[in-house]
mmCIF file of C-alpha atoms in Angstrom:
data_model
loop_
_atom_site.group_PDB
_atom_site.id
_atom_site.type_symbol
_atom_site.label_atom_id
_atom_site.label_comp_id
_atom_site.label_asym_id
_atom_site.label_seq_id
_atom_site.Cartn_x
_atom_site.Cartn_y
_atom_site.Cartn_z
ATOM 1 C CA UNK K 1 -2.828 35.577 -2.569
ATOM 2 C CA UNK K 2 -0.339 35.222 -0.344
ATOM 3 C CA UNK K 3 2.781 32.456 -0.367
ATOM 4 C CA UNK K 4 1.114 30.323 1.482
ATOM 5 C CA UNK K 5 -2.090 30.234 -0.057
ATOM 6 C CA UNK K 6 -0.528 30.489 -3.472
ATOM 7 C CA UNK K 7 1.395 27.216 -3.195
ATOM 8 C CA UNK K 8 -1.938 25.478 -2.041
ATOM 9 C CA UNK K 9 -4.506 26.894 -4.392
ATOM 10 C CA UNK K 10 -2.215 28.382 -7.430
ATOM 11 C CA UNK K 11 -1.584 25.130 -9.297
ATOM 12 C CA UNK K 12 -5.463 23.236 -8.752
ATOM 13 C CA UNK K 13 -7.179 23.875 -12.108
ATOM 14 C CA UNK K 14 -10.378 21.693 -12.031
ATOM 15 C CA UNK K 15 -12.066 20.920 -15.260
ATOM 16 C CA UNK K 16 -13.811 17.820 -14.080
ATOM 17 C CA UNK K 17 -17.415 17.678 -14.354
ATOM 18 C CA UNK K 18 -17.983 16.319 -10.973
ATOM 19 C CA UNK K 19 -16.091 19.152 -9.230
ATOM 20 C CA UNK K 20 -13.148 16.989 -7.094
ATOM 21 C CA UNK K 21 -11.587 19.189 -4.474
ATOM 22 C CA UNK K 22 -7.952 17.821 -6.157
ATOM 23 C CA UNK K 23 -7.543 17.986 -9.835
ATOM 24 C CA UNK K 24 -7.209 14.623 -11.384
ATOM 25 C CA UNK K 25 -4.350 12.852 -12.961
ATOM 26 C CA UNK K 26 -4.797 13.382 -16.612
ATOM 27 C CA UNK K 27 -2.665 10.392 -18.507
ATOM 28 C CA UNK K 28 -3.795 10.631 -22.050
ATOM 29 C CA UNK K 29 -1.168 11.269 -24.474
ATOM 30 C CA UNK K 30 -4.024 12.956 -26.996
ATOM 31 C CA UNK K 31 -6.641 14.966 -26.885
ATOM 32 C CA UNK K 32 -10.115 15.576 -29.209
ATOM 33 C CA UNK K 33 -9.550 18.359 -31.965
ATOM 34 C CA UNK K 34 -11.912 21.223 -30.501
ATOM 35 C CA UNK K 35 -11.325 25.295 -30.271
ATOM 36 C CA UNK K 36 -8.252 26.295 -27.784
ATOM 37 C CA UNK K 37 -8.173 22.451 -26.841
ATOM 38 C CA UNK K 38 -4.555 20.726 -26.199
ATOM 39 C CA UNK K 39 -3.412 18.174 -28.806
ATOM 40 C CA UNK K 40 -0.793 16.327 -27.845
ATOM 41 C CA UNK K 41 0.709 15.549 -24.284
ATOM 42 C CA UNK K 42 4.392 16.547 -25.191
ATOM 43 C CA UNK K 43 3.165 19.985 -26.426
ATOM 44 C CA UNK K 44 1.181 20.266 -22.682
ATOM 45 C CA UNK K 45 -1.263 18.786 -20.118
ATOM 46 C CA UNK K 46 -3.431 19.527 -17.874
ATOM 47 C CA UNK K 47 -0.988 18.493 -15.112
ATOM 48 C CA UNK K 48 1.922 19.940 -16.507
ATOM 49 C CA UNK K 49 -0.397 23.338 -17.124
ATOM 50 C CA UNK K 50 -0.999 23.330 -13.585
ATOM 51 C CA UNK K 51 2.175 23.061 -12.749
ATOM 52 C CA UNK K 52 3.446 25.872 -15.025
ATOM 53 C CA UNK K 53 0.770 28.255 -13.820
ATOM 54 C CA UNK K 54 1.944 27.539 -9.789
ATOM 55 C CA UNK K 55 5.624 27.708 -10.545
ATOM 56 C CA UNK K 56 5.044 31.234 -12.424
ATOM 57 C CA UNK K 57 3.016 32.721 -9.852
ATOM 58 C CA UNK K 58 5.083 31.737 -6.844
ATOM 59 C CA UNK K 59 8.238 33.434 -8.770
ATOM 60 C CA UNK K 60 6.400 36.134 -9.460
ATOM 61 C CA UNK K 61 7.018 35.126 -13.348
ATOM 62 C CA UNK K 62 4.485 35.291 -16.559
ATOM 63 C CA UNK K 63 5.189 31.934 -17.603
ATOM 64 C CA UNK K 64 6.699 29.136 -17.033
ATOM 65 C CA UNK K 65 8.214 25.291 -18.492
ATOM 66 C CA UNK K 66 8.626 22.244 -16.475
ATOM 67 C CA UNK K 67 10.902 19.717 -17.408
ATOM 68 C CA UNK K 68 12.073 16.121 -16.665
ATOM 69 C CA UNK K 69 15.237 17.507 -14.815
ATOM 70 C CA UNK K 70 17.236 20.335 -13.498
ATOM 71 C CA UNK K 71 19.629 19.590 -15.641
ATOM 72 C CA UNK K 72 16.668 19.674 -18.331
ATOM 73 C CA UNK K 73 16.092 22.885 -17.460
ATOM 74 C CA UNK K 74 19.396 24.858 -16.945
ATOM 75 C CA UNK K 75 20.028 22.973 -20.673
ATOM 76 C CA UNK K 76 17.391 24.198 -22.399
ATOM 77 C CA UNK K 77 18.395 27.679 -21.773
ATOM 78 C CA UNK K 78 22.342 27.435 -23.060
ATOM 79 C CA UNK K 79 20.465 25.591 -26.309
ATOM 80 C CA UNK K 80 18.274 28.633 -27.023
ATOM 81 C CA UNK K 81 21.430 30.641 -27.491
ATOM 82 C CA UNK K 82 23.237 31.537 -31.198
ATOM 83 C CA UNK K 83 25.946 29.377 -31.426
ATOM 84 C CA UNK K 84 29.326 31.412 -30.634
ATOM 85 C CA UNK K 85 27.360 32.730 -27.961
ATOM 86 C CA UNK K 86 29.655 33.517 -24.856
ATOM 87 C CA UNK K 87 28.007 32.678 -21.282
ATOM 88 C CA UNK K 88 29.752 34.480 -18.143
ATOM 89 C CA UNK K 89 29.071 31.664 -15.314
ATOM 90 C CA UNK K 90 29.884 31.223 -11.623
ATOM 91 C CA UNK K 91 33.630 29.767 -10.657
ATOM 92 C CA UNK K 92 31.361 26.875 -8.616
ATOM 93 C CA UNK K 93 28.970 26.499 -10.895
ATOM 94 C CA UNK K 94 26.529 23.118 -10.123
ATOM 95 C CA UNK K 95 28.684 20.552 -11.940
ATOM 96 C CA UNK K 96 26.160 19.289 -13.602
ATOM 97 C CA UNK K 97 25.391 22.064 -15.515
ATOM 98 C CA UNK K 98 29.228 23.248 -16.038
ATOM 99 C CA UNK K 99 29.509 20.170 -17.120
ATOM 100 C CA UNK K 100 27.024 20.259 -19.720
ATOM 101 C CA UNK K 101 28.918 23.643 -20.896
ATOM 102 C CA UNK K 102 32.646 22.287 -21.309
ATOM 103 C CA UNK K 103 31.221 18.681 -23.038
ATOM 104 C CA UNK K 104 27.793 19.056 -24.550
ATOM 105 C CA UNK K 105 28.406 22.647 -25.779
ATOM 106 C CA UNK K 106 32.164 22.341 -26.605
ATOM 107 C CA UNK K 107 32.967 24.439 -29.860
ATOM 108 C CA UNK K 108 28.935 25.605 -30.135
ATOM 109 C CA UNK K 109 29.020 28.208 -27.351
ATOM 110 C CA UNK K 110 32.212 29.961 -24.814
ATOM 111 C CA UNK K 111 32.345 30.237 -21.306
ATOM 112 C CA UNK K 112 34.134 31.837 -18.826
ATOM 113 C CA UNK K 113 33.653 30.799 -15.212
ATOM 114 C CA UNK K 114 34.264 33.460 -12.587
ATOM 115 C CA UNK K 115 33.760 34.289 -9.070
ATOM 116 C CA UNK K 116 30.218 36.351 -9.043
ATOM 117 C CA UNK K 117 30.744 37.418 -5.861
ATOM 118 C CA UNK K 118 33.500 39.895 -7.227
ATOM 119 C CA UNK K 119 31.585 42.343 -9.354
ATOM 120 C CA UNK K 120 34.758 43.773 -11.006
ATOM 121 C CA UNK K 121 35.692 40.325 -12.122
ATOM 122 C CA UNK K 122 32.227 39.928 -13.757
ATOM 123 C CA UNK K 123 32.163 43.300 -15.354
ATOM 124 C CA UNK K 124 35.924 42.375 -16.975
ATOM 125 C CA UNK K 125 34.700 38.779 -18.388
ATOM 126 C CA UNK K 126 31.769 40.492 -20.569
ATOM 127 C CA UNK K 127 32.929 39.916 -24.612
ATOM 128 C CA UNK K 128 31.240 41.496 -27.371
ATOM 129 C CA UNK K 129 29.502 38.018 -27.947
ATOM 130 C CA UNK K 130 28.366 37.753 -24.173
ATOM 131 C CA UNK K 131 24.520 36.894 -24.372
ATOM 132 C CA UNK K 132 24.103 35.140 -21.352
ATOM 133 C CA UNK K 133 25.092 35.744 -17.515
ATOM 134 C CA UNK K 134 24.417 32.440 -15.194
ATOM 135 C CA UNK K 135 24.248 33.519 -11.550
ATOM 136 C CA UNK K 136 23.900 30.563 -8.705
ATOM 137 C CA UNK K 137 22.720 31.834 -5.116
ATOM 138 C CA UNK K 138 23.343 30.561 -3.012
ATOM 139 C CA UNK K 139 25.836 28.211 -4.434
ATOM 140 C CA UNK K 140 26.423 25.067 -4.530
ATOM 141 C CA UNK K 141 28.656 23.457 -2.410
ATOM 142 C CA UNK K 142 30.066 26.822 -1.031
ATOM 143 C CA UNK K 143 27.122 28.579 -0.343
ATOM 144 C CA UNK K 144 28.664 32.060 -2.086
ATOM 145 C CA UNK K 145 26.110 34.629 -2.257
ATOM 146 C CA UNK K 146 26.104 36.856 -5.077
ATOM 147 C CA UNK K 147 24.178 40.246 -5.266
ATOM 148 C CA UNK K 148 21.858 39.698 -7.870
ATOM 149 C CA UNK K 149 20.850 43.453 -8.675
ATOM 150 C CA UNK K 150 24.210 44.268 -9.017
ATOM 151 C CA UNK K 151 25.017 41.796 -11.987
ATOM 152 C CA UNK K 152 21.283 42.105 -13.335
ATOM 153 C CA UNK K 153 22.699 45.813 -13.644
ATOM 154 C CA UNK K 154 25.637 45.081 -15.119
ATOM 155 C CA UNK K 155 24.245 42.257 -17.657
ATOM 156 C CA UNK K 156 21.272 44.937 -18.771
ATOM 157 C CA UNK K 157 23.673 47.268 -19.523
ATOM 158 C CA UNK K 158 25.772 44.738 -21.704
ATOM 159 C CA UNK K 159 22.858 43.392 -23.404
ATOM 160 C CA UNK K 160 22.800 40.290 -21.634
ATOM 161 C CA UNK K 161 20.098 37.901 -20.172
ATOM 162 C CA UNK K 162 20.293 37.018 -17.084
ATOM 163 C CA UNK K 163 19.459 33.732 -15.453
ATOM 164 C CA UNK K 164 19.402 33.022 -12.135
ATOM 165 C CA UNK K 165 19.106 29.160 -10.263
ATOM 166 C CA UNK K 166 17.671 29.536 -7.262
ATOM 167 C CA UNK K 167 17.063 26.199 -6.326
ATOM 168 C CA UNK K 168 18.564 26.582 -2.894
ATOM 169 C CA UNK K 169 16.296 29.757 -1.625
ATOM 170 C CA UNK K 170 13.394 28.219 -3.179
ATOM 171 C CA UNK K 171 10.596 31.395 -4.003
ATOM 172 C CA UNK K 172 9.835 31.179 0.189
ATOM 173 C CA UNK K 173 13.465 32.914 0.487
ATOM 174 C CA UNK K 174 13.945 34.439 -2.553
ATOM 175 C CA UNK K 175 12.366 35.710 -5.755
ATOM 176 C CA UNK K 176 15.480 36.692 -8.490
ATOM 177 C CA UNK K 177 12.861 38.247 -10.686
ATOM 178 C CA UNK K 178 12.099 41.326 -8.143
ATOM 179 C CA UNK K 179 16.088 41.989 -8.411
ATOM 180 C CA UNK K 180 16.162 41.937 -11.821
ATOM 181 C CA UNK K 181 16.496 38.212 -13.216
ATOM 182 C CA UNK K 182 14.996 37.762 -16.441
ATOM 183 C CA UNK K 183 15.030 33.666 -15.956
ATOM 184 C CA UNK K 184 14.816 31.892 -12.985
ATOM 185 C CA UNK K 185 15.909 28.367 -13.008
ATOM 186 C CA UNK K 186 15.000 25.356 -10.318
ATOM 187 C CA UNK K 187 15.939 21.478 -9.808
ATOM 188 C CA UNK K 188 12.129 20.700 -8.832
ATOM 189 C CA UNK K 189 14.071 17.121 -7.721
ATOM 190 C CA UNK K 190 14.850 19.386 -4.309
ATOM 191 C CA UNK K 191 12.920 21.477 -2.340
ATOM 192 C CA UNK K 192 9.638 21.557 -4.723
ATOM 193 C CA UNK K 193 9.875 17.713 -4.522
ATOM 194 C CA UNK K 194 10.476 17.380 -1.272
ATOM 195 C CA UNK K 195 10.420 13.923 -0.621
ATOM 196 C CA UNK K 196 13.273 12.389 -2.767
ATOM 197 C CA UNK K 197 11.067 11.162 -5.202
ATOM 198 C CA UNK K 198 10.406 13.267 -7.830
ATOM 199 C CA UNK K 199 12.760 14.400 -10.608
ATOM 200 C CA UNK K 200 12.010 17.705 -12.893
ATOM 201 C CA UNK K 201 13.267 21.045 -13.319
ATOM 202 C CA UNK K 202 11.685 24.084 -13.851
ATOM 203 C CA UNK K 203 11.922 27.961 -15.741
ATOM 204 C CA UNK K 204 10.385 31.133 -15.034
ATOM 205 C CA UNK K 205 10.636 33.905 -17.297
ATOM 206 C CA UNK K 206 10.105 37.544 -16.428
ATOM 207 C CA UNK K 207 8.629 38.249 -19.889
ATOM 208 C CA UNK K 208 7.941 36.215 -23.019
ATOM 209 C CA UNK K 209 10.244 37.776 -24.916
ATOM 210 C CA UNK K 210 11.936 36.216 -28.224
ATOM 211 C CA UNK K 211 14.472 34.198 -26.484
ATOM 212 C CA UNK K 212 11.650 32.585 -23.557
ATOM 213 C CA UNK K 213 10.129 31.622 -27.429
ATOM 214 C CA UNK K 214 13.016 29.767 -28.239
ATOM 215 C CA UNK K 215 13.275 28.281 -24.423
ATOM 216 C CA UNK K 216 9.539 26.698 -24.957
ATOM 217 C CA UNK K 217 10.368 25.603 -27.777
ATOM 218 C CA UNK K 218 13.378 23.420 -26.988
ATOM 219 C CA UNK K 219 10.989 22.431 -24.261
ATOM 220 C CA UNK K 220 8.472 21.008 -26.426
ATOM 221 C CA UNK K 221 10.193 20.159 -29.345
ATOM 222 C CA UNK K 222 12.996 18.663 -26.959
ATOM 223 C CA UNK K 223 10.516 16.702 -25.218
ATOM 224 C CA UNK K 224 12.265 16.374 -21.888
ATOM 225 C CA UNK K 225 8.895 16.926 -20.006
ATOM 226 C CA UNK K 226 8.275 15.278 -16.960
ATOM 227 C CA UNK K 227 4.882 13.003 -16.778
ATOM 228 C CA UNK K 228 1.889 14.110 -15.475
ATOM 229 C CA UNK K 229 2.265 12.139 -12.851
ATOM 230 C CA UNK K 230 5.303 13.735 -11.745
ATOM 231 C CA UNK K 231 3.494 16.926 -12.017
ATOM 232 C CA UNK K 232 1.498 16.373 -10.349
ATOM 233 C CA UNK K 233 2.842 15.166 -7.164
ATOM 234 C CA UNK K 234 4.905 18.504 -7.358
ATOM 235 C CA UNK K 235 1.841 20.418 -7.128
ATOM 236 C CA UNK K 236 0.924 18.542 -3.986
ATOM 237 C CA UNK K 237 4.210 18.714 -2.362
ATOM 238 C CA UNK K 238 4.419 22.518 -3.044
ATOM 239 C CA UNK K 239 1.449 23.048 -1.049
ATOM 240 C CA UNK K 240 3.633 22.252 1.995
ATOM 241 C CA UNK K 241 6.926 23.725 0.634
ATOM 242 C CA UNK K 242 6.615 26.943 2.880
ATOM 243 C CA UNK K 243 6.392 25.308 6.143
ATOM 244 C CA UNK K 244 8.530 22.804 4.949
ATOM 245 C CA UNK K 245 11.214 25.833 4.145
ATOM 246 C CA UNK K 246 10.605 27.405 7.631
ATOM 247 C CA UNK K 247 11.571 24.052 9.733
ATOM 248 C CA UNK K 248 14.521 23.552 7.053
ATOM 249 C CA UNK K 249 15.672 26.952 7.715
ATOM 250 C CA UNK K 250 15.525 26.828 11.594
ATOM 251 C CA UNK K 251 17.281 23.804 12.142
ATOM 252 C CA UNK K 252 20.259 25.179 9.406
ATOM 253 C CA UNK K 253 21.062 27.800 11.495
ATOM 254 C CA UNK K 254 21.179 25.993 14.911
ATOM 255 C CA UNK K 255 22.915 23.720 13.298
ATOM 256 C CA UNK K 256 25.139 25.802 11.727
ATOM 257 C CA UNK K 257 26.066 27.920 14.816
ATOM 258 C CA UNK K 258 26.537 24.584 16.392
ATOM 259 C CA UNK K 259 29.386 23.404 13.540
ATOM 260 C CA UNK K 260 30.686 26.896 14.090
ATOM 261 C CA UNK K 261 32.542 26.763 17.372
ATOM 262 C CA UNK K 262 33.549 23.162 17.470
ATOM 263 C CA UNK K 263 36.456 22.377 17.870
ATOM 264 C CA UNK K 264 36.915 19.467 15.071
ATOM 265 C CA UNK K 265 35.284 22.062 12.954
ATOM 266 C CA UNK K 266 37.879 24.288 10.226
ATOM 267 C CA UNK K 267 35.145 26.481 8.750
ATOM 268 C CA UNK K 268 31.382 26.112 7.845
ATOM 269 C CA UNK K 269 29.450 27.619 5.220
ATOM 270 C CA UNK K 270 26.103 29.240 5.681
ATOM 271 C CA UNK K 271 24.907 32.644 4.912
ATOM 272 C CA UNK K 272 22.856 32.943 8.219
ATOM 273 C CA UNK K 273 25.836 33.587 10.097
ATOM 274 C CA UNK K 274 26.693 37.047 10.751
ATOM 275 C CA UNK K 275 30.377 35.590 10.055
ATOM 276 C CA UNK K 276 29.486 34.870 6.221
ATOM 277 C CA UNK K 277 31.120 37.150 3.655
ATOM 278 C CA UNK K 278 28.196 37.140 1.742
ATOM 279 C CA UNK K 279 25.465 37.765 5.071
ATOM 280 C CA UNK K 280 24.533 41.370 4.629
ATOM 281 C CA UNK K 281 23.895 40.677 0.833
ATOM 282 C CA UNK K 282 21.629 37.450 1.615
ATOM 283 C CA UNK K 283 19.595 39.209 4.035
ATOM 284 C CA UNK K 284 18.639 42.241 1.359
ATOM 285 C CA UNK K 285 17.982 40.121 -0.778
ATOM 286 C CA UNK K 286 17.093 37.027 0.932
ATOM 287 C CA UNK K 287 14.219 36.599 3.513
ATOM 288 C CA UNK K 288 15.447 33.244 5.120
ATOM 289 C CA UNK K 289 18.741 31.249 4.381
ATOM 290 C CA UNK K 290 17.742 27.591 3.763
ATOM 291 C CA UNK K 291 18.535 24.619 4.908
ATOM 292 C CA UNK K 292 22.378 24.008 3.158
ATOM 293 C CA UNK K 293 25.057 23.990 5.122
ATOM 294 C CA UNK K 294 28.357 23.200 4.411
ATOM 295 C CA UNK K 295 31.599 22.794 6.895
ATOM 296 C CA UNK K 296 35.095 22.066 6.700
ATOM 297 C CA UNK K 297 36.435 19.223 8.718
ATOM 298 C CA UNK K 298 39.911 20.146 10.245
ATOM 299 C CA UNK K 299 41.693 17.195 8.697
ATOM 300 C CA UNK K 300 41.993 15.369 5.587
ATOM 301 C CA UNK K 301 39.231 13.559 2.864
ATOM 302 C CA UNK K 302 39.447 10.196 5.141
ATOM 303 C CA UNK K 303 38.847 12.230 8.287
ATOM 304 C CA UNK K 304 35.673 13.727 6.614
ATOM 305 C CA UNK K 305 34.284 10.329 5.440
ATOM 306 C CA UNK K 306 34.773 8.953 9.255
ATOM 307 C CA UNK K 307 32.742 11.758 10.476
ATOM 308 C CA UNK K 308 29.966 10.565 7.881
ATOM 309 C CA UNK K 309 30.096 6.737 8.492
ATOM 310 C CA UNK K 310 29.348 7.302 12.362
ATOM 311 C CA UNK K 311 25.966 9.407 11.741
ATOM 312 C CA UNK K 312 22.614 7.943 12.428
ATOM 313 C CA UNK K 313 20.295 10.516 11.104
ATOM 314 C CA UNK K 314 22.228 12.038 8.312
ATOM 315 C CA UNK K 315 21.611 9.667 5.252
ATOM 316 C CA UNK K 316 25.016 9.327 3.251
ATOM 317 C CA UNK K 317 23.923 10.722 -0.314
ATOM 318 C CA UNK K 318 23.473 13.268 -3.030
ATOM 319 C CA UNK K 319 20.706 15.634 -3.633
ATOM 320 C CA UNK K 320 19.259 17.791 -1.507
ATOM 321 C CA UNK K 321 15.709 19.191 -0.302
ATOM 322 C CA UNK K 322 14.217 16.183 1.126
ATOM 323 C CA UNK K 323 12.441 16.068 4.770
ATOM 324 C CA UNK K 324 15.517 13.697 5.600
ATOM 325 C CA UNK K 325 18.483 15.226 6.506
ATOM 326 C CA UNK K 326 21.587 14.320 3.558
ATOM 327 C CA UNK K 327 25.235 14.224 4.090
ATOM 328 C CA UNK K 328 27.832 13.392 1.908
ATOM 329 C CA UNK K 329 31.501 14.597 1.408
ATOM 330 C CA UNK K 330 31.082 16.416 -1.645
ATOM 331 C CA UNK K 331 34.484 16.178 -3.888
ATOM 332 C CA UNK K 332 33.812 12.736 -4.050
ATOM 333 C CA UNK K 333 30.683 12.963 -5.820
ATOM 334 C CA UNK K 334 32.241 16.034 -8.345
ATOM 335 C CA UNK K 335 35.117 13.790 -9.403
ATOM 336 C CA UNK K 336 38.937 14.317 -10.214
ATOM 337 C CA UNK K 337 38.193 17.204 -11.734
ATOM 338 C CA UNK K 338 36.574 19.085 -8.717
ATOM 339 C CA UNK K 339 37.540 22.521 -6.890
ATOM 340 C CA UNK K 340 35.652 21.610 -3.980
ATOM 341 C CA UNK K 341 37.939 21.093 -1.007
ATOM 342 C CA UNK K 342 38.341 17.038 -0.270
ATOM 343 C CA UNK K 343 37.527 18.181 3.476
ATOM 344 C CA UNK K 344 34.209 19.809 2.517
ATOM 345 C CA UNK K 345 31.032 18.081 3.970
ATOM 346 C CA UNK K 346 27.508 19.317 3.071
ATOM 347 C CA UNK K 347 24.538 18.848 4.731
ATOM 348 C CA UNK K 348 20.995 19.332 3.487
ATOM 349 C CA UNK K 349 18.883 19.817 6.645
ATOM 350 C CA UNK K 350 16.040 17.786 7.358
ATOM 351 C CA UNK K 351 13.044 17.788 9.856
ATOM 352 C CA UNK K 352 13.734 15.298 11.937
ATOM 353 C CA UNK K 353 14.185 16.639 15.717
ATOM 354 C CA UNK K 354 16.778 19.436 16.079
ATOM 355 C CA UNK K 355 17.788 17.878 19.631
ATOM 356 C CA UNK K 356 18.450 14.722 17.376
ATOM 357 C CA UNK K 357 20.793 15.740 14.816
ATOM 358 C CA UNK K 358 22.193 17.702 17.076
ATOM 359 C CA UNK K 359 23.133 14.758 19.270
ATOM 360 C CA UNK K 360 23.761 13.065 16.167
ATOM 361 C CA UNK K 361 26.644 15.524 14.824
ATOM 362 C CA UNK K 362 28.192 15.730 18.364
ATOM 363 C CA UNK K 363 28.528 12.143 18.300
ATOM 364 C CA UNK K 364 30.184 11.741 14.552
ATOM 365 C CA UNK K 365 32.520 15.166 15.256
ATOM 366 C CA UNK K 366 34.292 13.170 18.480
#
């Protein structure tokens, strides 16, 4: 199948005796004891099987585990590793997740943070104890794009796992797996979502191997699932998330060539400009470049947050990969302890009308 037909018909598995064109919700929490039935609904459901089986195929995985959050997710995998393990991760890592590292994990497991778009600065951080290599692209806020076949190289030659979040590519743009990922990690709250209603995160492994063992089980024995509800309402919004990608990506990229010669504008972010550092890497390994943006206000934090309080269109607020386009200066929502510039504005791109936000933006940047 391809994409498109994948993300409608990949995650409908219909059991029901009367043959419904949409498989139902499934809410029981147990099951009857019978031969290869499912017992209990923290171990899995019928949803949450569903779910699994679309999320796999669509990254071009052999399994998969949904969980209540992308946070959840990225979790789970730093808790499958020895303690005194030593994780290489990107300088602007998600803070959520780095922050799970430096608090959560404090004095279990190590980290360096580096930047993974210099290769040579990756290679020098590996320790004897290195067992995992984190790799973010693009990133988040700066939109860095790192080439993933280079580290995967680099990490199987050290002995290392690689994992790879790809929640802003989505598996329209990108699939980490085909350049060598062994995990692939989502925020299902975005782009898989949708809507800004859902929360869950996801993993796809490239094999089930002894550590995607230990992964499932933190999963189940965890229990940070997410309900069969939530699942799924991410199967039906996935069956839209290629076109959905397509708009997102074609306003982005109008928008950001827009940003990009005005003249309140210091520097934007987005590696579907020829002008990106990082362009020639994205588009070898990257078949569109999503719909995150991010742009530098020539001025101060204040002069960013007036550019934000005049827009119409742009909601002011965090998260990403809704069909409504989100804008918020984002230091403010990383805290003191941010690298992000206090200028920085990013923008998830919705699909309203381009002519709108367009006017919109021109009206905030005078």
């Amino acid at each position: 199948m391809k994409l498109e037909t994948l993300a409608i018909h990949g995650g409908n598995i219909v059991t029901d005796s009367e043959n419904p064109v949409i498989q139902p919700i499934t809410l029981s929490t147990t099951f009857i004891h019978q031969p290869e039935s499912m017992i209990y609904a923290r171990a899995n459901n019928p949803n949450r099987k569903a779910l699994e089986q679309l999320l796999a195929g669509l990254e071009k995985g052999v399994d998969a585990a949904a969980f209540s959050s992308g946070n959840a997710a990225g979790v789970a995998v730093f808790q499958a590793l020895e303690p005194g393990s030593h994780i290489i991760a990107p300088d602007d890592m998600y803070h959520g997740l780095k922050n799970a590292i430096l608090s959560m994990f404090k004095g279990i497991v190590e980290a360096t943070f580096v930047d993974m778009t210099d290769l040579e600065k990756v290679a020098d951080a590996f320790k004897p104890n290195t067992k995992l290599v984190w790799v973010e692209t693009p990133s988040n806020p700066l939109l860095k794009i790192t080439d993933i076949s280079a580290v995967a190289n680099i990490a199987k030659e050290k002995g290392a796992i690689l994992a790879c979040d790809n929640t802003f590519a989505t598996p329209v743009f990108q699939n980490p797996i085909d350049f060598g990922a062994n995990i692939v990690m989502h925020s299902s709250t975005k782009y898989f979502g949708g809507h800004s209603d859902i929360m869950g995160g996801a993993l796809i492994t490239k094999e089930k191997d002894e550590f995607w063992e230990k992964v499932k089980n933190v999963q189940i024995s965890g229990g940070a699932v997410p309900s069969p509800m939530d699942c799924y309402y991410l199967c039906r919004s996935i069956k839209t998330l290629p076109y959905r990608m397509k708009g997102h990506a074609e306003h982005a990229i109008v928008l950001a060539n827009f940003l990009s010669t005005h003249e309140a504008v210091e520097q934007v972010y987005y590696p579907g400009l020829k002008t990106h550092p990082g362009h020639l890497i994205a588009a070898n390994q990257m078949t569109g470049f999503g719909g995150v943006l991010s742009f530098q206000i020539k001025g101060e934090a204040a002069d960013a947050d007036r550019v934000i309080s005049k827009l119409r269109y742009f909601t002011n607020a965090t998260s990403l990969g809704g069909v409504e386009s989100l804008i918020e200066r984002r230091a403010a929502s990383e805290g003191p302890d941010t690298l992000t510039p206090q200028n920085l504005i990013r923008v998830s791109v919705g699909l309203e009308h381009l002519y709108d936000l367009l006017e919109d933006l021109e009206n905030g940047l005078k």
